[in-house]
mmCIF file of C-alpha atoms in Angstrom:
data_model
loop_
_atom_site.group_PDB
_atom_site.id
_atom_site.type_symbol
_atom_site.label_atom_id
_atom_site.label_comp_id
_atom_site.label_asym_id
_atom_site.label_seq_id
_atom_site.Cartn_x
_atom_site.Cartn_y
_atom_site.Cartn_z
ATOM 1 C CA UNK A 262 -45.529 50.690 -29.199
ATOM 2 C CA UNK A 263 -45.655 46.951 -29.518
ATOM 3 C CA UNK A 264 -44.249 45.315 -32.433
ATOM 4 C CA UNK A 265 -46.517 42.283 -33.145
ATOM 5 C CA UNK A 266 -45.769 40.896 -36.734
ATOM 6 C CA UNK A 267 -42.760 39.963 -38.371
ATOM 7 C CA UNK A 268 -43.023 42.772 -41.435
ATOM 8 C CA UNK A 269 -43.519 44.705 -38.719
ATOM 9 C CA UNK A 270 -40.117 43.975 -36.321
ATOM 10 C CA UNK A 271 -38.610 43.405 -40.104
ATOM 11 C CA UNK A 272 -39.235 47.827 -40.555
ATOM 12 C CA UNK A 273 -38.560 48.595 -36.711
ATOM 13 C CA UNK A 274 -35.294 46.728 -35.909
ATOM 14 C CA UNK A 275 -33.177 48.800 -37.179
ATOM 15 C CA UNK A 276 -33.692 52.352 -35.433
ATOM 16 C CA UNK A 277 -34.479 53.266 -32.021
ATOM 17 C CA UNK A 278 -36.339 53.809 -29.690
ATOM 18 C CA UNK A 279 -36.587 50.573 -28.159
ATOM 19 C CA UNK A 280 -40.195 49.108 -28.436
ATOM 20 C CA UNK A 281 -41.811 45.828 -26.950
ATOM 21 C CA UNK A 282 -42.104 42.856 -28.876
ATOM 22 C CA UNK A 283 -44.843 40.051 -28.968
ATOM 23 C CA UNK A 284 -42.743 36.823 -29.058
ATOM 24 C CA UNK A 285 -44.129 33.437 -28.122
ATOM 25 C CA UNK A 286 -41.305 30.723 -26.541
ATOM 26 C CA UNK A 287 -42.683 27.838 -25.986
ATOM 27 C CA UNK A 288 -40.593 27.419 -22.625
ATOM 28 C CA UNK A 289 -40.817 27.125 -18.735
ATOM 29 C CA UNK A 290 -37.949 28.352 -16.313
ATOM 30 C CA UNK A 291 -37.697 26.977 -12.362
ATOM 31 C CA UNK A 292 -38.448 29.743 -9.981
ATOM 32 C CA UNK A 293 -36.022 32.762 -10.327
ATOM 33 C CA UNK A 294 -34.886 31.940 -6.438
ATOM 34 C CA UNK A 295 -33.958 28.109 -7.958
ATOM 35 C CA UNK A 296 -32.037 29.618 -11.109
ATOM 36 C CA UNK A 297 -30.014 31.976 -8.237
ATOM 37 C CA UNK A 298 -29.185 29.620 -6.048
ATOM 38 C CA UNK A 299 -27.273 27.065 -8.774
ATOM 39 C CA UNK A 300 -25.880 30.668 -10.834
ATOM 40 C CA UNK A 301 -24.400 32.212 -7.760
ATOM 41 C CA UNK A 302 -21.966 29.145 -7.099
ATOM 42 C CA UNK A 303 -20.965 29.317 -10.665
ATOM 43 C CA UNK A 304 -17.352 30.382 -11.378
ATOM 44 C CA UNK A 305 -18.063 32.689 -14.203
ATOM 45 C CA UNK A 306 -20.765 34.478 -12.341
ATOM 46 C CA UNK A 307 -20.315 38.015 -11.870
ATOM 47 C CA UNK A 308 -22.561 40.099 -9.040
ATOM 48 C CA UNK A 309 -22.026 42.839 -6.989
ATOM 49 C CA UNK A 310 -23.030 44.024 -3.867
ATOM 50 C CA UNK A 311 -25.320 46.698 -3.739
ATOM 51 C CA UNK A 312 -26.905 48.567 -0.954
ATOM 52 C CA UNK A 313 -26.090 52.161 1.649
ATOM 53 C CA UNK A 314 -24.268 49.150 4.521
ATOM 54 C CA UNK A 315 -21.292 50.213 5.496
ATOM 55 C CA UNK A 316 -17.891 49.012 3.327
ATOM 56 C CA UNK A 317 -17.335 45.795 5.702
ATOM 57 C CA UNK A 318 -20.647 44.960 5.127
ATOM 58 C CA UNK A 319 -20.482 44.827 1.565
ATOM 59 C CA UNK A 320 -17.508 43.050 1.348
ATOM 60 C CA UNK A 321 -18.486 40.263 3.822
ATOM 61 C CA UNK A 322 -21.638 39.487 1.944
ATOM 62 C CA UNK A 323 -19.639 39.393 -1.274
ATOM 63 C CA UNK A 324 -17.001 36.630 0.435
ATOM 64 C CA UNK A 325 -20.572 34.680 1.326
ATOM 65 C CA UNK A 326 -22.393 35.076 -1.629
ATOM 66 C CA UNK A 327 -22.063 31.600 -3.011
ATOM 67 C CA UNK A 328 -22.526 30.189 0.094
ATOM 68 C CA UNK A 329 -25.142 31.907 3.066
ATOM 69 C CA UNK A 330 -28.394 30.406 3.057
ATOM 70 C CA UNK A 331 -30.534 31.419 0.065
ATOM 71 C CA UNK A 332 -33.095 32.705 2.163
ATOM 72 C CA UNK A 333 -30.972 35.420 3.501
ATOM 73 C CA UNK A 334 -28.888 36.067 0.356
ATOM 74 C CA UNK A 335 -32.622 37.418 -1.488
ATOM 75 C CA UNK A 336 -32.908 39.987 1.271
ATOM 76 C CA UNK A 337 -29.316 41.534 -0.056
ATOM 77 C CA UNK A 338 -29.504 43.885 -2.517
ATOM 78 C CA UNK A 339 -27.183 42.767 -5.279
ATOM 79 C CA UNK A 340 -27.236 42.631 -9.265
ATOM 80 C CA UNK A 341 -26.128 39.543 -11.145
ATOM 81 C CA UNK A 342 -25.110 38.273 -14.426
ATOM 82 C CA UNK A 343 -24.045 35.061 -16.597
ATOM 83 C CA UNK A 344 -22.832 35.076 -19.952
ATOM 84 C CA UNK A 345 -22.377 31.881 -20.171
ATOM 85 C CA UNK A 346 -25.256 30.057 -19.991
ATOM 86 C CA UNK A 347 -24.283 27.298 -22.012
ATOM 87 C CA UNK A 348 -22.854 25.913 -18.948
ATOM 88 C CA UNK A 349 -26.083 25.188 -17.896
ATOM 89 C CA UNK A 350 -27.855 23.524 -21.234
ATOM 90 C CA UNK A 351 -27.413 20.106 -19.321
ATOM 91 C CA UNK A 352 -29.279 20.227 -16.053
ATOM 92 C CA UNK A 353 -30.999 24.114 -15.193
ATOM 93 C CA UNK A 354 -31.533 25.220 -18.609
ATOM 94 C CA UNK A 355 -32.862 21.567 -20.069
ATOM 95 C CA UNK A 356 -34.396 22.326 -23.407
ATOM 96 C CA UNK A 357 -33.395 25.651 -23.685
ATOM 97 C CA UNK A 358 -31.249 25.094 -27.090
ATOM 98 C CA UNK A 359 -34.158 23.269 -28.588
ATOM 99 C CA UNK A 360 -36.916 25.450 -27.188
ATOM 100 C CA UNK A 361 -35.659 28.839 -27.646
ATOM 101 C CA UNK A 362 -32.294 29.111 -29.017
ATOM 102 C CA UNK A 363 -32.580 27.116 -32.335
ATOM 103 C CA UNK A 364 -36.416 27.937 -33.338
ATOM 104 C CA UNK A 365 -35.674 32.015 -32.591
ATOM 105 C CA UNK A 366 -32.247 31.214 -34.721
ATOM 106 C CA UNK A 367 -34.852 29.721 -37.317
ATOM 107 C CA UNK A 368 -37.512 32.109 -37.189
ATOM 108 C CA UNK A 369 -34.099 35.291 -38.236
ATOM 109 C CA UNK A 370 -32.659 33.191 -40.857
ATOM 110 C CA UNK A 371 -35.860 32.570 -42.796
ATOM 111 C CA UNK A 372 -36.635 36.184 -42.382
ATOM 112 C CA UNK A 373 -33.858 37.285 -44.022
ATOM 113 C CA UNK A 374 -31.538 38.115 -41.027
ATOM 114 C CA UNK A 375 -27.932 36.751 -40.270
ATOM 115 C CA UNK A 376 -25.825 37.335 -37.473
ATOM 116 C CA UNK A 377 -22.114 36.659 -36.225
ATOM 117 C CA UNK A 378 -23.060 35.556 -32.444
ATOM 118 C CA UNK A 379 -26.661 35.038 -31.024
ATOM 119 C CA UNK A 380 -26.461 34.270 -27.537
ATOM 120 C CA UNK A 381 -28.377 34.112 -24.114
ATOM 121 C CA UNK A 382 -27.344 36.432 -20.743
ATOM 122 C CA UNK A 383 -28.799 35.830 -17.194
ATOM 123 C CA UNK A 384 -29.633 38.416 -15.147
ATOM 124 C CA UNK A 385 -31.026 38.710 -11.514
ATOM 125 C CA UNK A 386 -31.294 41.468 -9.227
ATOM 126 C CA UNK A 387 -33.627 42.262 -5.801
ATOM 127 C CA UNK A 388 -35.646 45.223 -5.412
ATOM 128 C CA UNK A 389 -33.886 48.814 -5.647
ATOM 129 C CA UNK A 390 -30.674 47.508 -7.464
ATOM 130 C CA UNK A 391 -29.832 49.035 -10.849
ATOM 131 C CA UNK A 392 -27.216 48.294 -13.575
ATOM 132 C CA UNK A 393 -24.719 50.867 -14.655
ATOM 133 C CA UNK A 394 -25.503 52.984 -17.048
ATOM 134 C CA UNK A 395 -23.972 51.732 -20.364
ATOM 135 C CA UNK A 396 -24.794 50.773 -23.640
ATOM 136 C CA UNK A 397 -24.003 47.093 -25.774
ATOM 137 C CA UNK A 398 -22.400 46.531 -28.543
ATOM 138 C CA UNK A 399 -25.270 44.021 -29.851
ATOM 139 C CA UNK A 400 -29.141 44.172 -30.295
ATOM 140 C CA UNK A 401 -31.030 42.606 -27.253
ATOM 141 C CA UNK A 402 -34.020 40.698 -27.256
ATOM 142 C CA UNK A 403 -34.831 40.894 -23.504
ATOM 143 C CA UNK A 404 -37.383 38.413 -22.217
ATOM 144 C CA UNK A 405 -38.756 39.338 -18.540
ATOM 145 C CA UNK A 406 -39.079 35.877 -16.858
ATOM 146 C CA UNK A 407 -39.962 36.732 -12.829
ATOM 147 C CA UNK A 408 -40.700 39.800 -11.028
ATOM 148 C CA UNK A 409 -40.407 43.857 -12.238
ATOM 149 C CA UNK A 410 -38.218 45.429 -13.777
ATOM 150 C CA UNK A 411 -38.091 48.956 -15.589
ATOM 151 C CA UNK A 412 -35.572 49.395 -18.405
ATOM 152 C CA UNK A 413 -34.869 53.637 -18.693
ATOM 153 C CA UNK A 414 -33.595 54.438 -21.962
ATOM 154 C CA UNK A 415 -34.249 57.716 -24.715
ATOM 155 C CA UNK A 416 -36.723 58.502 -27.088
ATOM 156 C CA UNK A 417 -33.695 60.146 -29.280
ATOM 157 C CA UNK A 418 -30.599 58.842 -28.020
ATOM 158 C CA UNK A 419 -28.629 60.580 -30.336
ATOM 159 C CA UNK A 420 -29.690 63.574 -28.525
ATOM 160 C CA UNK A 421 -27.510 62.237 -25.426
ATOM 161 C CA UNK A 422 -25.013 60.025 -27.026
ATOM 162 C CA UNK A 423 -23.563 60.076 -30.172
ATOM 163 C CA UNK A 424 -22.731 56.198 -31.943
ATOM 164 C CA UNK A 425 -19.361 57.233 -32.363
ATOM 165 C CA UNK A 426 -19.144 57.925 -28.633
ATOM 166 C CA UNK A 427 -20.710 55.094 -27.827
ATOM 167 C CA UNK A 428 -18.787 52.897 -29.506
ATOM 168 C CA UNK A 429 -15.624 53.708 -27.828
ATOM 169 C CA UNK A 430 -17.761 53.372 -24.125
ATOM 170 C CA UNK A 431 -17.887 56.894 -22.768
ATOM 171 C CA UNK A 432 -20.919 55.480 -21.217
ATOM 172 C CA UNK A 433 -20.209 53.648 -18.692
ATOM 173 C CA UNK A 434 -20.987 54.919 -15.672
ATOM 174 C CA UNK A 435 -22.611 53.909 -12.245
ATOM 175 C CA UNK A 436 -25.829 56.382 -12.629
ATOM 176 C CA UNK A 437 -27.389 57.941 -15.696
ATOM 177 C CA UNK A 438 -26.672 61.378 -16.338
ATOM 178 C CA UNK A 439 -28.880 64.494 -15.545
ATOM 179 C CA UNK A 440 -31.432 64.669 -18.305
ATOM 180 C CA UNK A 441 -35.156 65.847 -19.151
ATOM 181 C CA UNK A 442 -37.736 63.536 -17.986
ATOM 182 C CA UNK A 443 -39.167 63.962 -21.316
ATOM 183 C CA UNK A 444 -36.240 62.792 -22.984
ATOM 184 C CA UNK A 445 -36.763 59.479 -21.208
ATOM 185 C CA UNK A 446 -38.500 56.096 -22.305
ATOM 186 C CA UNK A 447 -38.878 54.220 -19.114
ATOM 187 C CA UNK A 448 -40.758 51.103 -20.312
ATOM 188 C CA UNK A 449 -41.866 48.624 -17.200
ATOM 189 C CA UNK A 450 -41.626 44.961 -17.920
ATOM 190 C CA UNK A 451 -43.543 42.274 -16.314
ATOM 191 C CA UNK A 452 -43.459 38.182 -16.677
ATOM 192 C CA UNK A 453 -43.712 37.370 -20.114
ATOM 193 C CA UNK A 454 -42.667 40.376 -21.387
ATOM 194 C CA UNK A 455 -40.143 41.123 -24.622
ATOM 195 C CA UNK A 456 -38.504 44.098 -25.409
ATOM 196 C CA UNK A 457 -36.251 45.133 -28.037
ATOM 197 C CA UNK A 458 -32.871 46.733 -27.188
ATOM 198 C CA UNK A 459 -30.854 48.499 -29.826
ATOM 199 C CA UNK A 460 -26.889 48.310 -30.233
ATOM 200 C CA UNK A 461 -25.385 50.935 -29.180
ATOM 201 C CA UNK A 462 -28.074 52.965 -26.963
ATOM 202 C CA UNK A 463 -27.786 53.946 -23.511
ATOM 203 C CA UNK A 464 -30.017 52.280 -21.320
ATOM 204 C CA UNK A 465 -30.401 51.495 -17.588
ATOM 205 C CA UNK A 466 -32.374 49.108 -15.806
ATOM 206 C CA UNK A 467 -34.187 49.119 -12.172
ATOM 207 C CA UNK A 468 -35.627 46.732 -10.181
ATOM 208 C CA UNK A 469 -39.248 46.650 -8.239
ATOM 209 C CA UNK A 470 -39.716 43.562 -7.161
ATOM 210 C CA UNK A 471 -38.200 41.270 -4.289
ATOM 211 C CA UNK A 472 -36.392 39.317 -6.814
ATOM 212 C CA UNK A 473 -36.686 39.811 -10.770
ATOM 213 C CA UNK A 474 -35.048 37.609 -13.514
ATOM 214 C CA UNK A 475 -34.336 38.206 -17.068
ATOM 215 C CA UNK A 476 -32.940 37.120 -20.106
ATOM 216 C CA UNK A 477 -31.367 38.821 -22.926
ATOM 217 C CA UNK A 478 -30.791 37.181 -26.435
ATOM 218 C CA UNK A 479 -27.778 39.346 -27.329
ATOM 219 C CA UNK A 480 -27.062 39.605 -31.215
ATOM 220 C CA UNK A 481 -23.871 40.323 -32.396
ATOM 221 C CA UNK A 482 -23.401 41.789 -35.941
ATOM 222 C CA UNK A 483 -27.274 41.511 -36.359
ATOM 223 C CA UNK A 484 -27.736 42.417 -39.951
ATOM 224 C CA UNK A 485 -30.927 42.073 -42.322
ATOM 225 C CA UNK A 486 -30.405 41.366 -46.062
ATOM 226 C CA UNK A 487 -26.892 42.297 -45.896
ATOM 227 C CA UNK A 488 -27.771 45.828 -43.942
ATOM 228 C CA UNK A 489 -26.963 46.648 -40.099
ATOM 229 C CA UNK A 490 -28.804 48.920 -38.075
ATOM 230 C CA UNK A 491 -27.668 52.531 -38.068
ATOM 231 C CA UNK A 492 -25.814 52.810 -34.817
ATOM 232 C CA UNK A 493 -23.826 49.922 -35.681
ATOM 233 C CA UNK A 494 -22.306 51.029 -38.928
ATOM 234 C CA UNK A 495 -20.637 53.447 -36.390
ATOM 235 C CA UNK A 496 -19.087 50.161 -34.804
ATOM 236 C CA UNK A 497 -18.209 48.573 -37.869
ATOM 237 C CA UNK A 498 -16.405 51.667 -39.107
ATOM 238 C CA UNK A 499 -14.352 52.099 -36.033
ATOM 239 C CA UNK A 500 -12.942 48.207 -36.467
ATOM 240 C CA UNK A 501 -12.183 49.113 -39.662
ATOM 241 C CA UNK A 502 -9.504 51.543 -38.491
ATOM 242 C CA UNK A 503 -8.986 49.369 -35.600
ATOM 243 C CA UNK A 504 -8.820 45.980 -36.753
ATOM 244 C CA UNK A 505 -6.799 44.467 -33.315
ATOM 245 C CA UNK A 506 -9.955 46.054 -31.136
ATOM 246 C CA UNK A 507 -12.419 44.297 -33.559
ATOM 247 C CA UNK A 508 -15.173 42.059 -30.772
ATOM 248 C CA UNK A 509 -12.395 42.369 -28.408
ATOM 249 C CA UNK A 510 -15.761 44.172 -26.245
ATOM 250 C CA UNK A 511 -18.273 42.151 -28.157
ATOM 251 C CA UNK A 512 -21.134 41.700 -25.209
ATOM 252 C CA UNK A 513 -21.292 45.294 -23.441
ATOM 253 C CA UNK A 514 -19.607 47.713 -21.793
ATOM 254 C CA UNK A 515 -21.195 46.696 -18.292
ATOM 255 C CA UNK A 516 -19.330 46.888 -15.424
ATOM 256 C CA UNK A 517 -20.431 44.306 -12.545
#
């Protein structure tokens, strides 16, 4: 299903399953291999080193990871991430703020929606790497920008994963659990490509291609006329009997 209209994302956002979304950005990123090779030097990066190489292998690409030739770093296979992005508003992510940030801010507000924290996460991977399996704490909007990817979630997830059990992150795991292939939505996403991710489902994502990037807006406390999704009200319960805890885990339970 592909949510084209905003009455229609309006109905939609609050329940899974995940569905794709028709979103136009009016903005142009430098080649995915570009974007890695300014990221990876970062010092709030976070990657690891994926791949059936022995131990010592592993841990000799991850000492040389900011710094071996890029050409030989995209035939690793490795997954990567950047919270931060911010960092680079100035030089690799020119316009970004203007040209994505502040109209999709915009577009929410005058719909009706407010939020506590709307922000951007990188992510790059080469072929055959996959994240954990885990589930975030805030709605995504994930924007494929370069190459293939597959994101692997559930038509019910309740079925596999209650919100109360996800909200405490008995997710998190390397590899999905055993489960019905008919239980599964495995939705493949290709440039230009938007998906909606809800809080607080469990979700895994594989890569096809050589090199893929994407983007996720992440929304934290995402709520629409005063109302949050379903899942979430199992969140916002649990910091109410756990006030020191409260966004102590706000972006995800990911583990890199």
């Amino acid at each position: 299903m592909t949510i084209s209209t905003p009455d229609d994302f309006t109905q939609r956002w609050r329940q899974p399953p995940n569905f794709h979304l028709e979103v136009a950005f009016d903005y142009t990123f430098l080649p995915a291999v570009d974007v890695l090779d300014r990221v990876r030097r970062d010092e709030e990066v976070r990657f690891t080193i994926l791949g059936d190489d022995d131990w010592q292998v592993r841990m000799d690409r991850t000492a040389t990871f900011r710094t071996a030739p890029i050409v030989e770093i995209v035939t690793w296979p490795f997954r990567l991430v950047h919270f931060n992005l911010g960092r680079f508003y100035d030089d690799l992510l020119g316009g970004f703020q203007e040209q994505v940030m502040i109209p999709w801010r915009t577009h929410l507000s005058a719909r009706g929606f407010a939020w506590q924290r709307l922000t951007p996460i990188l992510f790059l991977s080469t072929a055959g790497a996959s994240s954990t399996y885990h589930n975030d704490n805030s709605h995504g909007l994930v924007w494929q920008v370069d190459g293939t990817k597959t994101f692997h979630s559930y038509l019910d997830p309740d079925k596999h994963l209650s919100a109360d059990a996800a909200v405490v992150g008995e997710t998190t795991s390397e590899d999905p659990p055993e489960h019905a292939e008919a239980d599964r939505q495995s939705i493949t996403m290709e440039p230009g490509d938007h998906l909606w991710s809800h809080a607080l489902t469990p979700h895994w994502v594989t890569t096809q291609s050589p090199l893929a990037m994407s983007v996720t807006l992440s929304h934290g406390g995402l709520c629409h006329q005063g109302h949050f999704s379903e899942r979430e009200l199992a969140l916002r319960g649990y910091w109410d009997k756990n006030p020191a805890e409260a966004w102590a885990h706000d972006l995800r339970n990911v583990r890199y």
